[in-house]
């Protein structure tokens, strides 16, 4: 006890503090989301996410070349299709905007890791992540074959990783089977395993144009109140063959991240979602918060809680800050 114990002894100067620092951010653990849409020369701002854009493939390539200079070399793709329909058939169109982007990125950046988000919600006219019946119920099992089909198209277009974000039961097993049957045994699955029905996806609905036309996602995404159930979801997805698992959102769910980290052996990914980004960005733009410190603090907390990898719209800025030291 004090006066023998004095924790401040190890905080006396920056070098000493760096030596005893337990958690560090590195650029290799960051994943940067990209929104791609049809067209040429398109750079469409997203109002609720200043600095984030929807890109046509040509412009996405230019943007990615700049992002790669910061050291970030892993991209997560979302598509805004030209047409939507009831079953989301654009999701398995080999000429869709995401397969086009994947082929272009594969060609230009052979060493980049390309992750394809896999979901129907950007492709359905009702905006739900699954097939809907006449009563407006989201049907689980009929959705699985559609997801499996889309997974094969995305992997054949060049995705290194398939990341299902729909929260249908049993989809990891079905996708694994479909990939294997198509000769894509080496393509890993990153499962959005514990994805909560969150208010923090708000800005993303504008970015991906996937707001549900009726109801909400609470019959498939998780209740934010449930920690045990999150563990169950994660263990089920690993049993079905998930190679990496995700907790999403990140900052409001640090307890879930910690427990998942302690229970599983696969890499754990956290998604700092659009609303988490917008809160920091908005406050910073008003001069109410120091942006760099707030971003580094939240990302460090997410890593400290147990995330191995973080998906964040701040990836390029963080890469730049890390280079600056
Ligand atoms: C949809 C999907 C969502 C996000 C990623 N994939 C939104 C949702 O479920 O409504 C959210 C990402 C973010 O908010 O940054 N499959």
Tab-separated table of C-alpha atoms and ligand atoms in Angstrom:
chain	number	residue	atom	x	y	z
A	1	UNK	CA	0.000	0.000	0.000
A	2	UNK	CA	0.928	3.661	-0.241
A	3	UNK	CA	3.562	4.994	0.445
A	4	UNK	CA	5.342	1.817	-0.795
A	5	UNK	CA	3.049	1.386	-3.822
A	6	UNK	CA	3.068	4.412	-6.124
A	7	UNK	CA	1.628	3.554	-9.562
A	8	UNK	CA	2.541	7.056	-10.750
A	9	UNK	CA	6.245	5.988	-10.750
A	10	UNK	CA	5.666	4.357	-14.151
A	11	UNK	CA	3.885	7.356	-15.680
A	12	UNK	CA	6.665	9.907	-15.381
A	13	UNK	CA	7.651	10.387	-19.007
A	14	UNK	CA	6.440	9.413	-22.478
A	15	UNK	CA	9.117	6.769	-23.064
A	16	UNK	CA	8.368	4.998	-19.818
A	17	UNK	CA	4.632	5.226	-20.477
A	18	UNK	CA	5.131	3.700	-23.908
A	19	UNK	CA	7.175	0.874	-22.383
A	20	UNK	CA	4.405	-0.140	-19.998
A	21	UNK	CA	1.560	0.377	-22.455
A	22	UNK	CA	-0.505	-2.819	-22.569
A	23	UNK	CA	-2.547	-2.285	-25.730
A	24	UNK	CA	-1.353	-0.771	-28.979
A	25	UNK	CA	-3.066	0.066	-32.232
A	26	UNK	CA	-1.525	-1.121	-35.467
A	27	UNK	CA	-2.593	-0.456	-39.007
A	28	UNK	CA	-2.685	-4.161	-39.946
A	29	UNK	CA	-5.658	-4.735	-37.671
A	30	UNK	CA	-7.856	-2.124	-39.358
A	31	UNK	CA	-10.517	-2.838	-41.973
A	32	UNK	CA	-11.975	-0.001	-44.057
A	33	UNK	CA	-15.552	-0.149	-45.414
A	34	UNK	CA	-16.254	1.051	-48.958
A	35	UNK	CA	-19.654	1.799	-50.497
A	36	UNK	CA	-19.726	1.205	-54.231
A	37	UNK	CA	-22.474	2.125	-56.692
A	38	UNK	CA	-22.904	1.923	-60.464
A	39	UNK	CA	-21.653	4.675	-62.731
A	40	UNK	CA	-18.464	6.495	-63.582
A	41	UNK	CA	-16.792	9.348	-61.771
A	42	UNK	CA	-19.236	9.161	-58.858
A	43	UNK	CA	-18.241	10.433	-55.415
A	44	UNK	CA	-21.517	10.875	-53.571
A	45	UNK	CA	-21.292	12.325	-50.024
A	46	UNK	CA	-23.181	10.697	-47.153
A	47	UNK	CA	-24.687	13.505	-45.074
A	48	UNK	CA	-24.539	11.746	-41.709
A	49	UNK	CA	-20.976	10.494	-42.301
A	50	UNK	CA	-18.807	13.476	-43.250
A	51	UNK	CA	-15.757	12.329	-45.213
A	52	UNK	CA	-17.364	9.020	-46.257
A	53	UNK	CA	-18.707	8.597	-49.791
A	54	UNK	CA	-20.457	6.258	-52.164
A	55	UNK	CA	-18.031	5.622	-55.030
A	56	UNK	CA	-18.262	4.323	-58.540
A	57	UNK	CA	-15.686	1.584	-59.104
A	58	UNK	CA	-13.247	3.869	-60.959
A	59	UNK	CA	-13.294	6.426	-58.148
A	60	UNK	CA	-13.172	3.730	-55.459
A	61	UNK	CA	-9.918	2.518	-56.995
A	62	UNK	CA	-8.423	6.022	-56.892
A	63	UNK	CA	-9.556	6.487	-53.305
A	64	UNK	CA	-8.178	3.088	-52.292
A	65	UNK	CA	-4.783	3.918	-53.774
A	66	UNK	CA	-4.594	6.921	-51.412
A	67	UNK	CA	-5.883	4.881	-48.478
A	68	UNK	CA	-3.229	2.224	-49.094
A	69	UNK	CA	-0.522	4.860	-48.628
A	70	UNK	CA	-1.623	5.060	-44.996
A	71	UNK	CA	-0.888	1.341	-44.600
A	72	UNK	CA	-4.532	0.242	-44.616
A	73	UNK	CA	-4.821	-2.704	-46.992
A	74	UNK	CA	-8.065	-4.453	-46.095
A	75	UNK	CA	-11.372	-3.310	-47.567
A	76	UNK	CA	-14.954	-4.308	-46.750
A	77	UNK	CA	-17.370	-3.864	-49.664
A	78	UNK	CA	-21.007	-2.790	-49.588
A	79	UNK	CA	-22.971	-2.324	-52.807
A	80	UNK	CA	-25.767	0.020	-53.779
A	81	UNK	CA	-27.318	-1.711	-56.799
A	82	UNK	CA	-29.022	-0.114	-59.782
A	83	UNK	CA	-32.200	-2.170	-59.214
A	84	UNK	CA	-33.878	-3.732	-56.198
A	85	UNK	CA	-36.542	-6.447	-56.100
A	86	UNK	CA	-38.443	-8.557	-53.579
A	87	UNK	CA	-35.812	-11.312	-53.301
A	88	UNK	CA	-32.682	-9.191	-53.692
A	89	UNK	CA	-31.560	-10.884	-56.889
A	90	UNK	CA	-28.932	-8.176	-57.436
A	91	UNK	CA	-26.987	-9.823	-54.617
A	92	UNK	CA	-26.007	-12.754	-56.841
A	93	UNK	CA	-25.619	-10.899	-60.125
A	94	UNK	CA	-22.038	-11.577	-61.310
A	95	UNK	CA	-22.202	-8.227	-63.141
A	96	UNK	CA	-23.383	-6.409	-60.005
A	97	UNK	CA	-21.409	-3.489	-58.708
A	98	UNK	CA	-19.649	-5.391	-55.902
A	99	UNK	CA	-18.393	-8.222	-58.148
A	100	UNK	CA	-17.176	-5.537	-60.562
A	101	UNK	CA	-15.393	-3.741	-57.749
A	102	UNK	CA	-13.870	-6.996	-56.502
A	103	UNK	CA	-12.498	-7.867	-59.938
A	104	UNK	CA	-11.056	-4.366	-60.378
A	105	UNK	CA	-9.488	-4.285	-56.906
A	106	UNK	CA	-8.105	-7.806	-57.376
A	107	UNK	CA	-6.405	-6.671	-60.577
A	108	UNK	CA	-5.063	-3.360	-59.249
A	109	UNK	CA	-4.173	-4.391	-55.709
A	110	UNK	CA	-3.206	-8.085	-55.728
A	111	UNK	CA	-1.914	-7.941	-52.145
A	112	UNK	CA	-4.993	-6.248	-50.621
A	113	UNK	CA	-7.458	-8.290	-48.559
A	114	UNK	CA	-10.961	-7.890	-49.960
A	115	UNK	CA	-13.890	-8.718	-47.704
A	116	UNK	CA	-17.368	-8.909	-49.225
A	117	UNK	CA	-20.241	-8.077	-46.935
A	118	UNK	CA	-22.997	-10.557	-47.735
A	119	UNK	CA	-26.588	-9.504	-47.127
A	120	UNK	CA	-29.799	-9.013	-49.076
A	121	UNK	CA	-30.886	-5.733	-47.477
A	122	UNK	CA	-29.157	-3.480	-49.998
A	123	UNK	CA	-30.765	-5.491	-52.805
A	124	UNK	CA	-34.355	-5.987	-51.599
A	125	UNK	CA	-37.004	-3.365	-52.357
A	126	UNK	CA	-38.374	-3.782	-48.794
A	127	UNK	CA	-34.917	-3.349	-47.258
A	128	UNK	CA	-35.009	-6.464	-45.065
A	129	UNK	CA	-32.132	-8.921	-44.854
A	130	UNK	CA	-34.254	-11.899	-45.892
A	131	UNK	CA	-37.205	-13.034	-47.946
A	132	UNK	CA	-40.538	-11.640	-46.717
A	133	UNK	CA	-43.933	-13.418	-46.783
A	134	UNK	CA	-47.403	-11.892	-47.304
A	135	UNK	CA	-47.709	-11.153	-43.581
A	136	UNK	CA	-44.394	-9.299	-43.556
A	137	UNK	CA	-42.514	-12.036	-41.709
A	138	UNK	CA	-38.838	-12.480	-42.540
A	139	UNK	CA	-38.397	-16.102	-43.651
A	140	UNK	CA	-35.238	-17.810	-42.473
A	141	UNK	CA	-34.736	-20.981	-44.478
A	142	UNK	CA	-35.738	-19.675	-47.932
A	143	UNK	CA	-33.171	-16.914	-47.425
A	144	UNK	CA	-30.296	-19.344	-46.903
A	145	UNK	CA	-30.096	-20.569	-50.495
A	146	UNK	CA	-30.055	-17.002	-51.776
A	147	UNK	CA	-27.216	-16.067	-49.439
A	148	UNK	CA	-25.280	-19.172	-50.456
A	149	UNK	CA	-25.688	-18.292	-54.105
A	150	UNK	CA	-24.489	-14.725	-53.519
A	151	UNK	CA	-21.512	-15.975	-51.491
A	152	UNK	CA	-20.271	-18.061	-54.419
A	153	UNK	CA	-20.638	-15.131	-56.843
A	154	UNK	CA	-18.698	-12.819	-54.510
A	155	UNK	CA	-15.925	-15.337	-53.916
A	156	UNK	CA	-15.632	-16.115	-57.634
A	157	UNK	CA	-15.337	-12.375	-58.322
A	158	UNK	CA	-12.277	-12.228	-56.069
A	159	UNK	CA	-13.406	-11.771	-52.474
A	160	UNK	CA	-10.799	-13.125	-50.052
A	161	UNK	CA	-13.331	-13.330	-47.233
A	162	UNK	CA	-17.124	-13.673	-47.192
A	163	UNK	CA	-18.842	-11.801	-44.361
A	164	UNK	CA	-22.544	-12.628	-43.869
A	165	UNK	CA	-24.319	-9.853	-41.934
A	166	UNK	CA	-27.940	-10.981	-42.247
A	167	UNK	CA	-28.343	-12.842	-38.899
A	168	UNK	CA	-30.390	-15.701	-40.398
A	169	UNK	CA	-29.997	-18.929	-38.438
A	170	UNK	CA	-27.853	-21.596	-40.081
A	171	UNK	CA	-26.386	-19.414	-42.783
A	172	UNK	CA	-22.734	-20.025	-41.979
A	173	UNK	CA	-23.105	-23.782	-42.520
A	174	UNK	CA	-25.056	-23.276	-45.743
A	175	UNK	CA	-22.566	-20.762	-47.108
A	176	UNK	CA	-19.623	-23.001	-46.174
A	177	UNK	CA	-21.225	-25.913	-47.997
A	178	UNK	CA	-21.941	-23.820	-51.089
A	179	UNK	CA	-18.409	-22.409	-51.204
A	180	UNK	CA	-16.891	-25.867	-50.819
A	181	UNK	CA	-19.093	-27.337	-53.538
A	182	UNK	CA	-17.955	-24.553	-55.855
A	183	UNK	CA	-14.305	-25.404	-55.184
A	184	UNK	CA	-13.839	-22.368	-52.926
A	185	UNK	CA	-12.672	-24.294	-49.854
A	186	UNK	CA	-9.915	-21.791	-49.122
A	187	UNK	CA	-12.234	-18.779	-48.769
A	188	UNK	CA	-12.813	-17.993	-45.079
A	189	UNK	CA	-16.100	-16.852	-43.533
A	190	UNK	CA	-16.190	-13.847	-41.221
A	191	UNK	CA	-19.516	-14.131	-39.482
A	192	UNK	CA	-21.356	-11.111	-38.109
A	193	UNK	CA	-22.133	-13.481	-35.233
A	194	UNK	CA	-23.350	-11.167	-32.474
A	195	UNK	CA	-25.041	-8.373	-34.358
A	196	UNK	CA	-27.348	-6.303	-32.207
A	197	UNK	CA	-30.467	-4.421	-33.378
A	198	UNK	CA	-28.831	-1.046	-32.846
A	199	UNK	CA	-29.738	2.613	-33.186
A	200	UNK	CA	-26.100	3.159	-34.116
A	201	UNK	CA	-26.679	1.818	-37.652
A	202	UNK	CA	-28.686	4.974	-38.416
A	203	UNK	CA	-26.188	6.743	-40.712
A	204	UNK	CA	-25.433	3.472	-42.549
A	205	UNK	CA	-29.042	3.285	-43.720
A	206	UNK	CA	-28.377	6.425	-45.739
A	207	UNK	CA	-24.957	5.198	-46.853
A	208	UNK	CA	-26.195	1.804	-48.059
A	209	UNK	CA	-29.761	2.843	-48.882
A	210	UNK	CA	-31.118	-0.176	-47.023
A	211	UNK	CA	-33.625	1.233	-44.502
A	212	UNK	CA	-36.454	-1.282	-43.946
A	213	UNK	CA	-39.658	-0.147	-45.696
A	214	UNK	CA	-41.731	-1.525	-42.804
A	215	UNK	CA	-41.054	-2.773	-39.288
A	216	UNK	CA	-37.511	-3.194	-37.972
A	217	UNK	CA	-34.810	-5.853	-37.740
A	218	UNK	CA	-35.607	-7.107	-34.231
A	219	UNK	CA	-36.821	-10.538	-35.332
A	220	UNK	CA	-33.352	-11.364	-36.632
A	221	UNK	CA	-30.804	-8.987	-35.065
A	222	UNK	CA	-30.131	-9.394	-31.343
A	223	UNK	CA	-31.656	-7.621	-28.360
A	224	UNK	CA	-29.003	-5.219	-26.976
A	225	UNK	CA	-29.864	-6.491	-23.490
A	226	UNK	CA	-28.556	-10.015	-24.127
A	227	UNK	CA	-24.991	-11.034	-23.338
A	228	UNK	CA	-25.456	-14.783	-22.871
A	229	UNK	CA	-27.300	-15.039	-26.137
A	230	UNK	CA	-24.416	-13.285	-27.895
A	231	UNK	CA	-22.080	-16.034	-26.694
A	232	UNK	CA	-24.531	-18.642	-27.940
A	233	UNK	CA	-24.667	-16.999	-31.387
A	234	UNK	CA	-20.876	-16.887	-31.575
A	235	UNK	CA	-20.440	-20.525	-30.537
A	236	UNK	CA	-23.096	-21.664	-33.026
A	237	UNK	CA	-21.403	-19.823	-35.880
A	238	UNK	CA	-18.014	-21.298	-35.002
A	239	UNK	CA	-19.592	-24.768	-34.872
A	240	UNK	CA	-21.020	-24.104	-38.350
A	241	UNK	CA	-17.575	-23.196	-39.663
A	242	UNK	CA	-16.993	-19.479	-39.115
A	243	UNK	CA	-13.263	-18.694	-39.365
A	244	UNK	CA	-13.603	-15.289	-37.707
A	245	UNK	CA	-16.474	-13.879	-35.645
A	246	UNK	CA	-17.716	-10.348	-35.204
A	247	UNK	CA	-19.359	-8.336	-32.461
A	248	UNK	CA	-21.261	-5.307	-33.710
A	249	UNK	CA	-21.552	-2.445	-32.766
A	250	UNK	CA	-18.311	-2.134	-30.807
A	251	UNK	CA	-18.167	0.523	-28.090
A	252	UNK	CA	-21.554	-0.168	-26.407
A	253	UNK	CA	-20.689	-3.920	-26.333
A	254	UNK	CA	-17.210	-4.067	-24.795
A	255	UNK	CA	-18.400	-6.590	-22.198
A	256	UNK	CA	-19.569	-8.896	-24.983
A	257	UNK	CA	-16.242	-8.518	-26.771
A	258	UNK	CA	-14.340	-9.405	-23.623
A	259	UNK	CA	-16.410	-12.495	-22.965
A	260	UNK	CA	-16.267	-13.671	-26.585
A	261	UNK	CA	-12.469	-13.211	-26.557
A	262	UNK	CA	-12.203	-15.410	-23.480
A	263	UNK	CA	-14.471	-18.141	-24.848
A	264	UNK	CA	-13.225	-18.724	-28.394
A	265	UNK	CA	-9.991	-19.428	-30.260
A	266	UNK	CA	-10.774	-17.752	-33.585
A	267	UNK	CA	-9.940	-14.092	-34.305
A	268	UNK	CA	-12.545	-11.680	-32.968
A	269	UNK	CA	-13.560	-8.672	-35.055
A	270	UNK	CA	-15.375	-5.565	-33.800
A	271	UNK	CA	-17.271	-3.148	-36.018
A	272	UNK	CA	-17.120	0.507	-34.986
A	273	UNK	CA	-20.347	1.290	-36.831
A	274	UNK	CA	-21.643	4.337	-38.641
A	275	UNK	CA	-23.321	5.867	-35.570
A	276	UNK	CA	-20.158	5.493	-33.501
A	277	UNK	CA	-18.256	7.249	-36.287
A	278	UNK	CA	-20.894	9.976	-36.637
A	279	UNK	CA	-20.920	10.748	-32.900
A	280	UNK	CA	-17.201	11.408	-32.814
A	281	UNK	CA	-17.126	13.182	-36.171
A	282	UNK	CA	-20.083	15.413	-35.295
A	283	UNK	CA	-18.688	16.410	-31.923
A	284	UNK	CA	-15.258	17.043	-33.450
A	285	UNK	CA	-16.711	19.235	-36.196
A	286	UNK	CA	-18.343	21.360	-33.518
A	287	UNK	CA	-15.032	21.650	-31.718
A	288	UNK	CA	-16.487	19.782	-28.738
A	289	UNK	CA	-14.014	16.924	-28.703
A	290	UNK	CA	-10.435	16.225	-29.808
A	291	UNK	CA	-11.045	13.917	-32.765
A	292	UNK	CA	-7.719	12.113	-32.851
A	293	UNK	CA	-7.684	11.448	-29.126
A	294	UNK	CA	-11.311	10.303	-29.100
A	295	UNK	CA	-10.771	7.939	-32.024
A	296	UNK	CA	-7.569	6.478	-30.611
A	297	UNK	CA	-9.142	6.099	-27.180
A	298	UNK	CA	-12.231	4.293	-28.474
A	299	UNK	CA	-10.248	2.004	-30.772
A	300	UNK	CA	-7.787	1.212	-27.991
A	301	UNK	CA	-10.716	0.386	-25.690
A	302	UNK	CA	-12.167	-1.923	-28.334
A	303	UNK	CA	-8.805	-3.704	-28.676
A	304	UNK	CA	-8.340	-3.834	-24.895
A	305	UNK	CA	-11.790	-5.411	-24.535
A	306	UNK	CA	-10.696	-8.238	-26.803
A	307	UNK	CA	-11.016	-7.355	-30.483
A	308	UNK	CA	-8.175	-8.565	-32.682
A	309	UNK	CA	-9.385	-6.630	-35.719
A	310	UNK	CA	-11.512	-3.505	-36.037
A	311	UNK	CA	-13.693	-2.379	-38.918
A	312	UNK	CA	-13.732	1.417	-38.823
A	313	UNK	CA	-14.525	4.326	-41.127
A	314	UNK	CA	-11.586	6.032	-39.416
A	315	UNK	CA	-9.053	3.488	-40.720
A	316	UNK	CA	-7.258	5.850	-43.156
A	317	UNK	CA	-7.009	8.657	-40.576
A	318	UNK	CA	-5.669	6.237	-37.982
A	319	UNK	CA	-3.164	4.893	-40.490
A	320	UNK	CA	-1.984	8.457	-41.130
A	321	UNK	CA	-1.782	9.274	-37.414
A	322	UNK	CA	0.242	6.129	-36.765
A	323	UNK	CA	2.689	7.176	-39.480
A	324	UNK	CA	2.998	10.611	-37.891
A	325	UNK	CA	3.597	9.078	-34.451
B	1	LIG	C1	-26.763	-4.759	-43.140
B	1	LIG	C2	-25.642	-4.091	-42.455
B	1	LIG	C3	-25.776	-3.013	-41.598
B	1	LIG	C4	-24.492	-2.625	-41.234
B	1	LIG	C5	-23.591	-3.486	-41.859
B	1	LIG	N1	-24.327	-4.402	-42.616
B	1	LIG	C6	-26.964	-2.254	-41.192
B	1	LIG	C7	-28.161	-2.902	-40.679
B	1	LIG	O1	-28.164	-4.038	-40.226
B	1	LIG	O2	-29.187	-2.237	-40.750
B	1	LIG	C8	-24.192	-1.475	-40.334
B	1	LIG	C9	-22.859	-0.855	-40.456
B	1	LIG	C10	-22.770	0.503	-39.881
B	1	LIG	O3	-23.716	1.036	-39.259
B	1	LIG	O4	-21.695	1.099	-40.038
B	1	LIG	N2	-26.629	-6.041	-43.492
